[in-house]
Coordinates of C-alpha atoms in Angstrom, one line a residue:
Chain A
X1206 CA 59.6 156.8 108.7
X1207 CA 60.8 155.9 112.3
X1208 CA 62.9 158.3 114.3
X1209 CA 66.1 155.9 114.5
X1210 CA 66.1 155.2 110.9
X1211 CA 65.8 158.9 110.2
X1212 CA 68.5 159.7 112.1
X1213 CA 70.8 157.2 110.5
X1214 CA 69.9 158.5 107.3
X1215 CA 70.6 161.9 108.3
X1216 CA 74.0 161.0 109.7
X1217 CA 74.8 159.4 106.4
X1218 CA 73.7 162.5 104.2
X1219 CA 75.5 164.7 106.6
X1220 CA 79.0 162.7 106.4
X1221 CA 78.7 162.4 102.4
X1222 CA 77.8 165.7 102.0
X1223 CA 80.8 166.9 104.0
X1224 CA 82.9 164.4 102.6
X1225 CA 82.2 164.4 98.9
X1226 CA 83.9 168.5 98.8
X1227 CA 86.5 167.4 101.7
X1228 CA 87.7 164.8 99.6
X1229 CA 88.1 167.1 96.7
X1230 CA 89.9 169.7 98.8
X1231 CA 92.1 167.0 100.4
X1232 CA 93.0 165.4 96.6
X1233 CA 94.0 168.6 95.2
X1234 CA 95.9 169.9 98.2
X1235 CA 97.9 166.8 98.5
X1236 CA 98.9 167.0 94.6
X1237 CA 99.8 170.7 95.0
X1238 CA 101.8 170.1 98.2
X1239 CA 103.8 166.8 96.6
X1240 CA 103.3 166.8 93.2
X1241 CA 105.8 167.7 90.3
X1242 CA 105.3 171.3 88.9
X1243 CA 105.3 171.6 84.9
X1244 CA 104.6 174.6 83.1
X1245 CA 101.9 174.6 79.8
X1246 CA 102.6 177.1 77.2
X1247 CA 99.1 178.6 76.8
X1248 CA 97.9 179.2 72.9
X1249 CA 95.8 182.1 71.5
X1250 CA 92.3 181.6 72.5
X1251 CA 89.0 182.4 70.2
X1252 CA 88.5 185.9 71.4
X1253 CA 84.9 185.2 70.9
X1254 CA 84.4 182.3 73.0
X1255 CA 87.4 183.7 75.5
X1256 CA 85.8 185.6 78.4
X1257 CA 83.2 183.8 80.3
X1258 CA 82.4 185.6 83.4
X1259 CA 84.7 185.5 86.0
X1260 CA 87.3 183.2 84.8
X1261 CA 90.0 183.3 82.3
X1262 CA 89.4 180.8 79.6
X1263 CA 92.7 178.7 78.8
X1264 CA 93.7 177.3 75.7
X1265 CA 96.9 175.3 75.3
X1266 CA 99.9 175.0 72.5
X1267 CA 100.7 171.6 73.4
X1268 CA 98.2 169.2 73.6
X1269 CA 98.2 166.8 71.0
X1270 CA 100.7 163.7 70.9
X1271 CA 101.8 161.3 68.1
X1272 CA 100.4 158.0 68.3
X1273 CA 101.9 154.7 66.3
X1274 CA 100.2 154.2 62.7
X1275 CA 98.8 151.0 64.0
X1276 CA 97.1 152.4 67.2
X1277 CA 93.4 151.9 68.2
X1278 CA 92.8 154.8 70.4
X1279 CA 89.4 156.4 70.0
X1280 CA 87.7 159.7 70.8
X1281 CA 86.5 160.2 74.5
X1282 CA 89.1 157.5 75.5
X1283 CA 91.0 157.8 78.7
X1284 CA 94.5 157.6 78.3
X1285 CA 97.7 158.5 80.5
X1286 CA 100.3 160.8 78.3
X1287 CA 103.9 160.9 79.3
X1288 CA 105.1 164.2 80.1
X1289 CA 108.7 165.6 78.8
X1290 CA 110.5 169.3 78.8
X1291 CA 110.9 170.9 75.7
X1292 CA 114.4 173.2 75.5
X1293 CA 112.6 176.3 77.0
X1294 CA 111.2 174.1 80.0
X1295 CA 107.8 173.9 78.5
X1296 CA 105.6 170.8 78.7
X1297 CA 105.4 168.3 76.0
X1298 CA 103.5 165.1 75.4
X1299 CA 105.8 162.1 74.2
X1300 CA 103.1 159.4 73.9
X1301 CA 100.0 158.0 75.2
X1302 CA 99.5 154.8 77.0
X1303 CA 96.3 152.8 77.9
X1304 CA 97.8 151.9 81.1
X1305 CA 99.4 154.0 83.9
X1306 CA 103.3 154.4 83.5
X1307 CA 105.1 153.0 86.6
X1308 CA 107.9 155.5 86.9
X1309 CA 107.6 158.1 84.3
X1310 CA 105.3 161.3 85.1
X1311 CA 102.1 161.4 83.4
X1312 CA 98.9 163.2 83.0
X1313 CA 95.6 161.2 82.9
X1314 CA 93.2 162.9 80.1
X1315 CA 90.4 162.2 77.9
X1316 CA 91.1 161.7 73.7
X1317 CA 89.2 164.9 71.7
X1318 CA 89.9 163.4 68.4
X1319 CA 92.0 161.4 66.6
X1320 CA 93.3 162.1 63.2
X1321 CA 95.9 160.1 61.2
X1322 CA 98.8 159.5 63.6
X1323 CA 98.2 162.5 65.7
X1324 CA 95.9 162.6 68.9
X1325 CA 94.6 165.5 70.3
X1326 CA 94.1 165.4 74.2
X1327 CA 91.6 167.2 76.0
X1328 CA 93.4 168.6 79.1
X1329 CA 91.8 168.3 82.4
X1330 CA 92.2 172.3 82.8
X1331 CA 90.2 175.1 81.1
X1332 CA 89.6 178.0 83.1
X1333 CA 91.5 180.0 85.7
X1334 CA 88.8 181.7 88.2
X1335 CA 89.4 185.1 89.4
X1336 CA 88.1 187.9 91.2
X1337 CA 85.4 189.3 89.2
X1338 CA 86.8 192.8 89.0
X1339 CA 90.1 191.2 88.1
X1340 CA 89.0 189.0 85.5
X1341 CA 88.3 191.0 82.7
X1342 CA 91.7 192.7 82.7
X1343 CA 93.4 189.6 83.2
X1344 CA 91.8 188.1 80.2
X1345 CA 92.7 191.1 78.2
X1346 CA 96.3 190.5 79.2
X1347 CA 96.4 187.0 79.0
X1348 CA 95.1 187.1 75.6
X1349 CA 98.0 189.8 74.7
X1350 CA 100.4 187.5 76.2
X1351 CA 99.3 184.4 74.3
X1352 CA 99.1 185.6 70.6
X1353 CA 101.8 184.2 68.1
X1354 CA 103.9 186.9 68.2
X1355 CA 104.3 187.1 72.1
X1356 CA 103.9 184.0 74.1
X1357 CA 104.6 184.8 77.6
X1358 CA 101.8 183.4 79.5
X1359 CA 101.9 179.8 80.8
X1360 CA 100.1 177.8 83.7
X1361 CA 101.8 176.1 86.4
X1362 CA 100.4 172.9 87.1
X1363 CA 101.2 170.4 89.8
X1364 CA 100.8 166.8 88.8
X1365 CA 100.9 163.6 91.2
X1366 CA 99.6 160.0 89.8
X1367 CA 98.0 161.3 86.6
X1368 CA 96.0 164.0 88.6
X1369 CA 96.7 167.7 87.8
X1370 CA 95.9 170.9 89.8
X1371 CA 96.5 174.4 88.4
X1372 CA 98.8 176.5 91.0
X1373 CA 98.9 179.6 88.9
X1374 CA 98.7 181.3 85.7
X1375 CA 101.8 183.2 85.0
X1376 CA 102.5 186.3 82.5
X1377 CA 105.9 187.4 82.1
X1378 CA 107.1 184.6 84.6
X1379 CA 105.1 186.5 87.4
X1380 CA 101.9 185.1 88.8
X1381 CA 99.0 187.0 87.2
X1382 CA 98.0 189.0 90.1
X1383 CA 101.3 190.0 90.6
X1384 CA 101.7 191.1 87.1
X1385 CA 98.1 192.8 87.2
X1386 CA 99.1 194.9 90.5
X1387 CA 102.8 196.0 88.9
X1388 CA 101.2 197.3 85.7
X1389 CA 98.5 199.4 86.4
X1390 CA 98.9 201.3 83.4
X1391 CA 97.0 198.5 81.4
X1392 CA 94.0 198.8 83.5
X1393 CA 90.9 200.0 81.2
X1394 CA 89.4 203.3 82.1
Chain B
X1023 CA 35.7 174.7 96.9
X1024 CA 38.2 177.4 95.9
X1025 CA 39.3 180.2 97.8
X1026 CA 37.2 182.6 95.7
X1027 CA 34.2 180.5 96.3
X1028 CA 34.6 180.4 100.0
X1029 CA 35.4 184.1 100.1
X1030 CA 32.1 184.6 98.4
X1031 CA 30.1 182.5 100.7
X1032 CA 31.5 184.0 104.1
X1033 CA 30.6 187.3 102.4
X1034 CA 27.3 186.1 101.5
X1035 CA 26.5 184.9 104.9
X1036 CA 25.1 188.2 106.5
X1037 CA 22.6 189.0 103.3
X1038 CA 21.3 185.5 103.9
X1039 CA 21.0 185.9 107.6
X1040 CA 18.9 189.5 107.2
X1041 CA 17.1 187.8 104.4
X1042 CA 16.1 184.9 106.8
X1043 CA 17.2 182.3 104.5
X1044 CA 19.1 180.9 107.2
X1045 CA 19.1 181.6 110.9
X1046 CA 22.1 182.8 113.3
X1047 CA 23.0 179.1 114.1
X1048 CA 23.3 177.6 110.6
X1049 CA 25.5 181.0 109.7
X1050 CA 27.9 180.4 112.5
X1051 CA 28.0 176.6 111.8
X1052 CA 28.6 177.7 107.9
X1053 CA 31.3 180.3 109.0
X1054 CA 33.0 177.9 111.5
X1055 CA 32.9 175.1 108.5
X1056 CA 34.8 177.3 105.7
X1057 CA 36.6 179.7 108.0
X1058 CA 39.2 176.8 108.9
X1059 CA 39.5 175.9 105.1
X1060 CA 40.2 179.5 104.6
X1061 CA 43.2 179.2 107.1
X1062 CA 44.7 177.0 105.0
X1063 CA 45.4 179.7 102.7
X1064 CA 47.4 181.2 105.2
X1065 CA 49.4 178.1 105.9
X1066 CA 50.1 178.3 102.0
X1067 CA 51.3 181.7 102.2
X1068 CA 53.9 180.9 104.9
X1069 CA 55.2 178.1 102.9
X1070 CA 55.3 180.2 99.7
X1071 CA 57.5 182.8 102.0
X1072 CA 59.4 179.7 103.4
X1073 CA 60.6 178.3 100.0
X1074 CA 61.3 182.2 99.0
X1075 CA 63.3 183.3 102.0
X1076 CA 65.2 179.7 101.6
X1077 CA 66.0 180.1 97.9
X1078 CA 67.2 184.1 98.6
X1079 CA 69.4 183.3 101.3
X1080 CA 71.0 180.4 99.4
X1081 CA 71.3 182.0 96.0
X1082 CA 72.7 185.2 97.8
X1083 CA 75.4 182.9 99.6
X1084 CA 76.5 181.5 96.0
X1085 CA 76.4 185.0 94.6
X1086 CA 79.2 186.0 97.2
X1087 CA 80.9 183.1 97.0
X1088 CA 81.2 183.5 93.4
X1089 CA 82.9 187.0 93.5
X1090 CA 85.8 185.0 94.2
X1091 CA 87.7 186.4 97.3
X1092 CA 90.8 185.7 96.1
X1093 CA 92.8 187.4 98.9
X1094 CA 91.9 184.7 101.3
X1095 CA 93.9 182.0 101.9
X1096 CA 93.0 178.4 100.4
X1097 CA 92.2 177.3 104.4
X1098 CA 89.8 180.6 104.6
X1099 CA 88.0 179.2 101.6
X1100 CA 87.6 175.9 102.7
X1101 CA 86.1 177.3 106.0
X1102 CA 83.8 179.6 104.0
X1103 CA 82.5 176.7 101.8
X1104 CA 81.7 174.6 104.7
X1105 CA 79.9 177.0 106.6
X1106 CA 76.9 177.5 104.8
X1107 CA 76.5 173.6 104.6
X1108 CA 77.1 172.9 108.3
X1109 CA 74.7 175.8 109.3
X1110 CA 71.9 174.0 106.9
X1111 CA 72.7 171.0 108.5
X1112 CA 72.1 172.1 111.9
X1113 CA 69.0 174.0 110.8
X1114 CA 67.6 170.5 109.4
X1115 CA 68.8 168.4 112.5
X1116 CA 66.8 171.0 114.5
X1117 CA 63.7 170.5 112.7
X1118 CA 64.2 166.5 112.7
X1119 CA 64.8 166.7 116.1
X1120 CA 62.1 169.3 117.0
X1121 CA 59.6 167.2 114.9
X1122 CA 58.4 170.4 113.3
X1123 CA 55.9 169.2 110.4
X1124 CA 55.3 172.6 109.2
X1125 CA 55.4 172.9 105.1
X1126 CA 57.1 175.9 105.9
X1127 CA 59.9 175.1 107.5
X1128 CA 60.7 171.9 105.6
X1129 CA 60.4 173.5 102.3
X1130 CA 62.3 176.9 103.4
X1131 CA 65.0 174.8 105.0
X1132 CA 65.1 172.3 102.3
X1133 CA 65.9 175.0 99.8
X1134 CA 68.6 176.5 101.6
X1135 CA 70.1 173.0 102.4
X1136 CA 70.2 171.9 98.6
X1137 CA 71.7 175.7 97.6
X1138 CA 74.1 175.4 100.2
X1139 CA 75.4 172.1 99.2
X1140 CA 75.7 173.6 95.7
X1141 CA 77.4 176.6 97.2
X1142 CA 80.1 174.1 98.8
X1143 CA 81.1 172.3 95.7
X1144 CA 81.1 175.6 93.4
X1145 CA 83.9 177.1 95.7
X1146 CA 85.9 173.9 95.9
X1147 CA 86.0 174.2 92.1
X1148 CA 86.4 178.0 92.0
X1149 CA 89.6 177.5 94.6
X1150 CA 91.1 174.7 92.4
X1151 CA 90.1 175.8 89.0
X1152 CA 88.3 172.8 88.1
X1153 CA 87.5 172.4 84.8
X1154 CA 83.9 173.9 83.6
X1155 CA 82.4 170.3 83.6
X1156 CA 78.5 171.3 84.1
X1157 CA 77.0 168.1 83.8
X1158 CA 79.6 166.5 86.2
X1159 CA 78.9 169.3 88.7
X1160 CA 75.2 169.0 88.1
X1161 CA 75.4 165.0 88.9
X1162 CA 77.5 165.6 92.2
X1163 CA 75.1 168.2 93.7
X1164 CA 72.0 166.2 93.0
X1165 CA 73.0 162.6 94.7
X1166 CA 74.3 164.8 97.6
X1167 CA 71.0 166.5 97.7
X1168 CA 68.8 163.5 97.3
X1169 CA 68.9 162.8 101.2
X1170 CA 67.4 166.1 101.8
X1171 CA 64.1 165.1 99.8
X1172 CA 63.7 162.2 102.0
X1173 CA 64.8 163.3 105.3
X1174 CA 62.7 166.7 105.1
X1175 CA 60.0 165.3 102.8
X1176 CA 60.3 168.6 100.7
X1177 CA 58.8 169.0 97.2
X1178 CA 61.1 171.7 96.2
X1179 CA 64.2 170.1 96.3
X1180 CA 62.5 167.0 94.8
X1181 CA 61.6 169.2 91.8
X1182 CA 65.0 170.9 91.9
X1183 CA 66.4 167.4 91.5
X1184 CA 64.3 166.1 88.6
X1185 CA 65.7 169.4 86.9
X1186 CA 69.1 168.7 88.0
X1187 CA 69.2 165.1 86.7
X1188 CA 67.4 166.4 83.2
X1189 CA 70.4 168.7 82.7
X1190 CA 72.6 166.1 83.4
X1191 CA 71.3 164.0 80.9
X1192 CA 71.2 166.6 78.1
X1193 CA 74.8 167.6 78.9
X1194 CA 75.6 164.0 79.0
X1195 CA 74.3 163.5 75.3
X1196 CA 75.2 166.4 73.9
X1197 CA 78.8 165.9 74.8
X1198 CA 79.3 162.7 73.0
X1199 CA 78.3 160.5 75.9
X1200 CA 74.9 158.7 76.6
X1201 CA 72.7 159.3 79.3
X1202 CA 71.1 156.1 80.0
X1203 CA 72.0 157.0 83.8
X1204 CA 69.0 159.2 83.7
X1205 CA 66.6 156.1 84.3
X1206 CA 68.3 155.0 87.2
X1207 CA 68.9 158.4 88.9
X1208 CA 65.0 159.0 88.1
X1209 CA 64.0 155.9 89.7
X1210 CA 65.8 157.3 92.9
X1211 CA 63.2 160.0 93.5
X1212 CA 60.1 157.8 92.5
X1213 CA 59.8 156.5 96.3
X1214 CA 59.1 160.1 97.2
X1215 CA 56.6 160.9 94.8
X1216 CA 54.4 157.7 95.4
X1217 CA 54.6 158.4 99.0
X1218 CA 53.5 161.8 98.7
X1219 CA 50.6 161.0 96.1
X1220 CA 49.5 158.0 98.6
X1221 CA 47.5 160.6 100.7
X1222 CA 45.9 163.3 98.3
X1223 CA 47.4 163.4 95.0
X1224 CA 45.5 166.4 94.3
X1225 CA 47.0 168.3 96.9
X1226 CA 49.3 171.1 96.0
X1227 CA 53.0 169.2 96.4
X1228 CA 52.0 165.9 94.5
X1229 CA 50.3 167.9 91.7
X1230 CA 53.7 169.9 91.5
X1231 CA 55.4 166.6 91.8
X1232 CA 53.6 165.2 88.8
X1233 CA 54.0 168.2 86.4
X1234 CA 57.5 167.8 87.1
X1235 CA 57.9 164.2 86.5
X1236 CA 55.8 164.4 83.2
X1237 CA 58.0 167.3 82.0
X1238 CA 61.1 165.7 82.9
X1239 CA 60.4 162.4 81.4
X1240 CA 59.3 164.1 78.3
X1241 CA 62.5 165.7 77.7
X1242 CA 64.4 162.9 79.0
X1243 CA 63.0 160.3 76.6
X1244 CA 64.0 162.5 73.7
X1245 CA 67.4 163.1 74.9
X1246 CA 68.3 159.5 75.9
X1247 CA 67.2 158.0 72.5
X1248 CA 70.2 156.9 70.5
X1249 CA 68.6 157.7 67.4
X1250 CA 70.2 155.0 65.5
X1251 CA 67.1 153.9 63.5
X1252 CA 65.9 157.2 62.4
X1253 CA 62.5 158.3 63.2
X1254 CA 61.6 155.8 66.0
X1255 CA 60.9 158.8 67.8
X1256 CA 57.5 159.2 66.3
X1257 CA 56.3 156.1 67.5
X1258 CA 57.9 156.5 71.0
X1259 CA 56.4 160.1 71.5
X1260 CA 53.0 159.2 69.9
X1261 CA 52.7 156.5 72.4
X1262 CA 54.3 158.5 75.5
X1263 CA 51.8 161.3 75.0
X1264 CA 48.8 158.9 74.9
X1265 CA 50.1 156.7 77.7
X1266 CA 50.2 160.0 79.7
X1267 CA 46.8 160.9 78.7
X1268 CA 45.2 157.6 79.3
X1269 CA 46.8 157.0 82.5
X1270 CA 46.1 160.0 83.7
X1271 CA 42.5 159.8 83.0
X1272 CA 42.6 156.1 84.3
X1273 CA 44.0 157.0 87.9
X1274 CA 43.3 160.8 88.0
X1275 CA 40.3 160.8 86.1
X1276 CA 38.2 162.8 88.7
X1277 CA 40.8 165.9 89.6
X1278 CA 39.1 168.9 89.9
X1279 CA 40.8 171.6 88.0
X1280 CA 43.5 171.8 85.6
X1281 CA 46.5 172.2 87.6
X1282 CA 45.7 168.6 89.1
X1283 CA 45.8 167.0 85.9
X1284 CA 49.5 167.3 84.8
X1285 CA 49.2 164.0 83.0
X1286 CA 46.3 164.9 80.8
X1287 CA 47.4 168.4 80.1
X1288 CA 50.7 167.1 78.7
X1289 CA 49.2 163.9 76.9
X1290 CA 46.9 165.9 75.0
X1291 CA 48.6 169.1 74.4
X1292 CA 51.7 167.0 73.2
X1293 CA 49.5 164.7 70.9
X1294 CA 47.9 167.8 69.2
X1295 CA 51.4 169.5 68.7
X1296 CA 52.9 166.1 67.7
X1297 CA 50.2 165.7 65.4
X1298 CA 50.7 169.1 63.6
X1299 CA 54.5 168.2 63.2
X1300 CA 53.6 165.1 61.5
X1301 CA 51.6 167.0 58.9
X1302 CA 55.1 168.2 57.6
X1303 CA 57.1 166.5 55.5
X1304 CA 60.4 166.8 57.4
X1305 CA 59.7 164.7 60.3
X1306 CA 59.2 161.6 57.4
X1307 CA 62.3 162.3 55.6
X1308 CA 65.1 159.6 55.7
X1309 CA 63.9 157.6 58.2
X1310 CA 63.3 153.8 58.7
X1311 CA 65.4 150.7 58.1
X1312 CA 67.2 152.0 55.3
X1313 CA 68.6 154.8 57.0
X1314 CA 70.2 153.4 60.0
X1315 CA 73.1 155.4 61.4
X1316 CA 76.5 154.5 62.5
X1317 CA 79.8 156.6 63.6
X1318 CA 81.6 157.1 66.9
X1319 CA 78.6 159.4 68.2
X1320 CA 76.4 156.6 68.2
X1321 CA 76.4 154.0 71.2
X1322 CA 75.2 150.7 69.8
X1323 CA 74.3 149.6 73.2
X1324 CA 72.4 152.4 74.4
X1325 CA 70.0 152.1 71.4
X1326 CA 68.4 149.2 73.1
X1327 CA 66.4 151.6 75.3
X1328 CA 65.2 153.0 71.8
X1329 CA 63.7 149.6 70.9
X1330 CA 62.6 148.7 74.5
X1331 CA 60.5 152.2 74.3
X1332 CA 59.2 151.7 70.9
X1333 CA 57.7 148.2 71.7
X1334 CA 56.7 148.9 75.6
X1335 CA 55.0 152.3 74.7
X1336 CA 52.7 151.4 71.9
X1337 CA 51.5 148.1 74.0
X1338 CA 51.0 150.1 77.2
X1339 CA 49.1 152.7 75.4
X1340 CA 46.7 150.2 73.4
X1341 CA 46.0 148.1 76.5
X1342 CA 45.1 151.7 78.4
X1343 CA 43.1 152.5 75.3
X1344 CA 41.0 149.0 75.5
X1345 CA 40.3 149.6 78.9
X1346 CA 39.5 153.0 78.6
X1347 CA 36.8 152.2 75.6
X1348 CA 35.2 148.8 77.6
X1349 CA 34.8 151.3 80.5
X1350 CA 32.5 153.4 77.6
X1351 CA 35.2 156.1 77.6
X1352 CA 35.0 156.7 73.7
X1353 CA 36.8 160.2 74.0
X1354 CA 40.1 158.2 74.8
X1355 CA 39.9 157.5 71.1
X1356 CA 40.9 160.8 70.1
X1357 CA 44.4 160.7 71.8
X1358 CA 44.4 156.9 72.0
X1359 CA 44.4 156.4 68.5
X1360 CA 47.6 158.6 68.0
X1361 CA 50.3 155.7 68.7
X1362 CA 48.5 153.4 65.9
X1363 CA 48.6 156.3 63.3
X1364 CA 52.4 156.8 64.5
X1365 CA 53.1 153.0 63.9
X1366 CA 51.4 152.9 60.8
X1367 CA 53.0 156.2 59.6
X1368 CA 56.5 155.2 60.4
X1369 CA 55.9 151.6 58.8
X1370 CA 54.3 153.0 55.8
X1371 CA 57.3 155.8 55.2
X1372 CA 60.0 153.4 56.0
X1373 CA 58.9 150.6 53.3
X1374 CA 58.2 153.2 50.8
X1375 CA 60.1 156.2 51.4
X1376 CA 57.4 158.3 50.4
X1377 CA 56.1 160.6 53.0
X1378 CA 52.5 161.6 51.5
X1379 CA 50.5 159.0 52.8
X1380 CA 51.6 159.8 56.2
X1381 CA 51.4 163.3 55.9
X1382 CA 47.8 162.8 54.8
X1383 CA 47.1 160.4 57.5
X1384 CA 48.0 162.9 60.3
X1385 CA 46.1 165.8 58.6
X1386 CA 42.9 163.8 58.7
X1387 CA 43.6 162.7 62.3
X1388 CA 43.9 166.7 63.4
X1389 CA 40.9 167.5 61.7
X1390 CA 39.1 164.7 63.2
X1391 CA 40.1 165.4 66.5
X1392 CA 39.2 169.1 66.0
X1393 CA 35.7 168.3 64.7
X1394 CA 35.3 165.6 67.7
X1395 CA 36.2 168.1 70.0
X1396 CA 33.7 170.8 68.7
X1397 CA 30.4 168.0 68.5
X1398 CA 31.9 166.8 72.1
X1399 CA 31.9 170.4 73.0
X1400 CA 28.4 171.5 71.4
X1401 CA 26.6 168.4 72.8
X1402 CA 28.1 168.9 76.4
X1403 CA 27.5 172.7 76.2
X1404 CA 31.0 173.2 77.2
X1405 CA 32.5 176.3 75.9
X1406 CA 36.0 175.5 76.9
X1407 CA 36.0 172.3 74.5
X1408 CA 34.5 174.1 71.9
X1409 CA 37.3 176.6 72.1
X1410 CA 39.8 173.5 71.8
X1411 CA 38.3 172.2 68.6
X1412 CA 37.8 175.3 67.1
X1413 CA 41.4 176.0 67.8
X1414 CA 42.8 172.3 66.3
X1415 CA 40.5 173.1 63.2
X1416 CA 41.6 176.8 62.6
X1417 CA 45.5 175.8 63.3
X1418 CA 45.0 173.2 60.8
X1419 CA 43.3 175.5 58.3
X1420 CA 45.9 177.9 58.6
X1421 CA 48.7 175.8 58.6
X1422 CA 47.6 174.4 55.1
X1423 CA 46.4 177.4 53.6
X1424 CA 50.3 178.6 53.9
X1425 CA 51.7 175.4 53.2
X1426 CA 54.1 176.0 50.2
X1427 CA 54.7 172.3 49.7
X1428 CA 51.2 171.9 48.4
X1429 CA 50.2 173.2 44.5
X1430 CA 47.7 176.3 44.8
X1431 CA 45.1 174.2 42.6
X1432 CA 45.0 171.2 45.1
X1433 CA 44.8 173.6 48.2
X1434 CA 42.2 175.8 46.3
X1435 CA 39.8 172.6 45.5
X1436 CA 40.4 170.8 49.0
X1437 CA 39.5 174.0 50.8
X1438 CA 36.1 174.5 48.6
X1439 CA 35.0 171.1 49.0
X1440 CA 35.5 170.9 52.5
X1441 CA 33.8 174.2 52.6
X1442 CA 30.8 173.0 50.7
X1443 CA 30.4 170.0 52.8
X1444 CA 30.6 172.0 56.2
X1445 CA 27.5 174.3 54.5
X1446 CA 25.6 171.0 53.0
X1447 CA 25.8 169.5 56.6
X1448 CA 24.3 172.5 58.1
X1449 CA 21.5 172.6 55.5
X1450 CA 20.5 169.1 56.5
X1451 CA 20.8 170.1 60.1
X1452 CA 18.6 173.3 59.8
X1453 CA 15.9 171.2 57.5
X1454 CA 15.7 168.6 60.3
X1455 CA 15.3 171.3 63.2
X1456 CA 12.3 172.6 60.8
X1457 CA 10.7 169.6 60.5
X1458 CA 10.2 168.9 63.9
X1459 CA 10.2 172.1 65.9

């Protein structure tokens, strides 16, 4: 390869390698700054699948939406789900659409499966990364607070134009790291 | 000549000199001629340590970042994500600028560069809690790393790229999509492989690339098949292994050692393993056009590749086989007849829905291959070939002895008859030998 074309290829490679992670960051920073905040109530997670390394595996209570009887939605399809708040201030899905809604807030997600007139969405959040020393403990606290009898855990997500970024995981209405600091008794050992 | 032989020769020189076999000038010429070859092994060590160094530093950075320094602000974490990447880019620029062509520098920095790209994307994913989509992560990483291969002309990153896109293909297919994208992705690395092999295809770099490429192909073909017409894999894999073996013999037939024959090695080993699998009933169950599969998990469009491969690979294998036989290489028939038998077996079972005939065919095939290797080994007095033949025959005997699907009486009669046949052949051969001493 000639020196000049090598240099050009090098330049393009360097720019791309910097631009891709940078654009990932910029897109999310913009959503965190300007996006609307939504609370997603988390659901009990399967204890055997729950702890995977240094993150807290998230499950969601509200991840299905009613579809009309004559729908033609299919598994794996990308759709836009309209968002609403229930009486407690948690997010629910009211309907799904093929085209991006113009005014209403929505979240873009894939359909996990459709059964009858119910479509289950695969939300684009499934893990909350934490410090390797805090994660096991956070996982335990999270699990204790997402069982049916004690549902105090939720994630706050910023959403703009269908794109969601997790802001924080809350337990008892405080961010999980603050919760862990104020509940040292719940530390194992 | 291998390093071991060179060391032996250099050690032998003084004895040869003492005994007067060669004179001092000849000894010196020999020493100069072969010590420069021994110097190559020092280059090798430098390259190996370069790769190890780059790999360990890169992996160490990934581990450090994975700890998740939650107390750092998002801006600090961003800086942290980019610093190893920028450092590796500066190193690469320095290598390109100073025209360092030594493999140690290229491979070492290549390994570090590739890992620092992965570290940067991983840290962004961690900071913003991205969902755990491993396939997509691998794909982004590999595409951003592809220029590393070409800029530094490095083998390690090329092998990692092959592994990465194969992983992506497995992930894409198993999560309900299809992995046809593997083929254009694999095509992107081909110019590098071709350029590397143009000089000496038996050098360590191209040989490693050929191993990587053939293993990735074996995995990816199985993964990207859509499997709408069940059983087509028998035809496709049978032909693929034959094509590997025959093409390897055709283009790289004079390779000096096993490690320089990846296509022949994978082709022949794959053929034998496949032949043994096909002596069982399960591969033949519910295959062929009576059992079309459909449902949301199958993409009809992606199945075009299945049909194209099932048509093209046997044709390619047979063309190569005809070429080999014309050049007087009758040995090619052992592996080369596998695709023909696979097509026959598939058609037979698909039409009759009974596996017995095809199973018998492949028992016979494995037996003939084993015996053929044995006879060839005895004739050429090559112990390796004899052992390979014995291995195939004994494996076949053992598998059938413990095969519960066949009745005891049937197995017993066949075993006794075969044993008697061997003894009779021995008797005839011994008499012939006795008659003409």
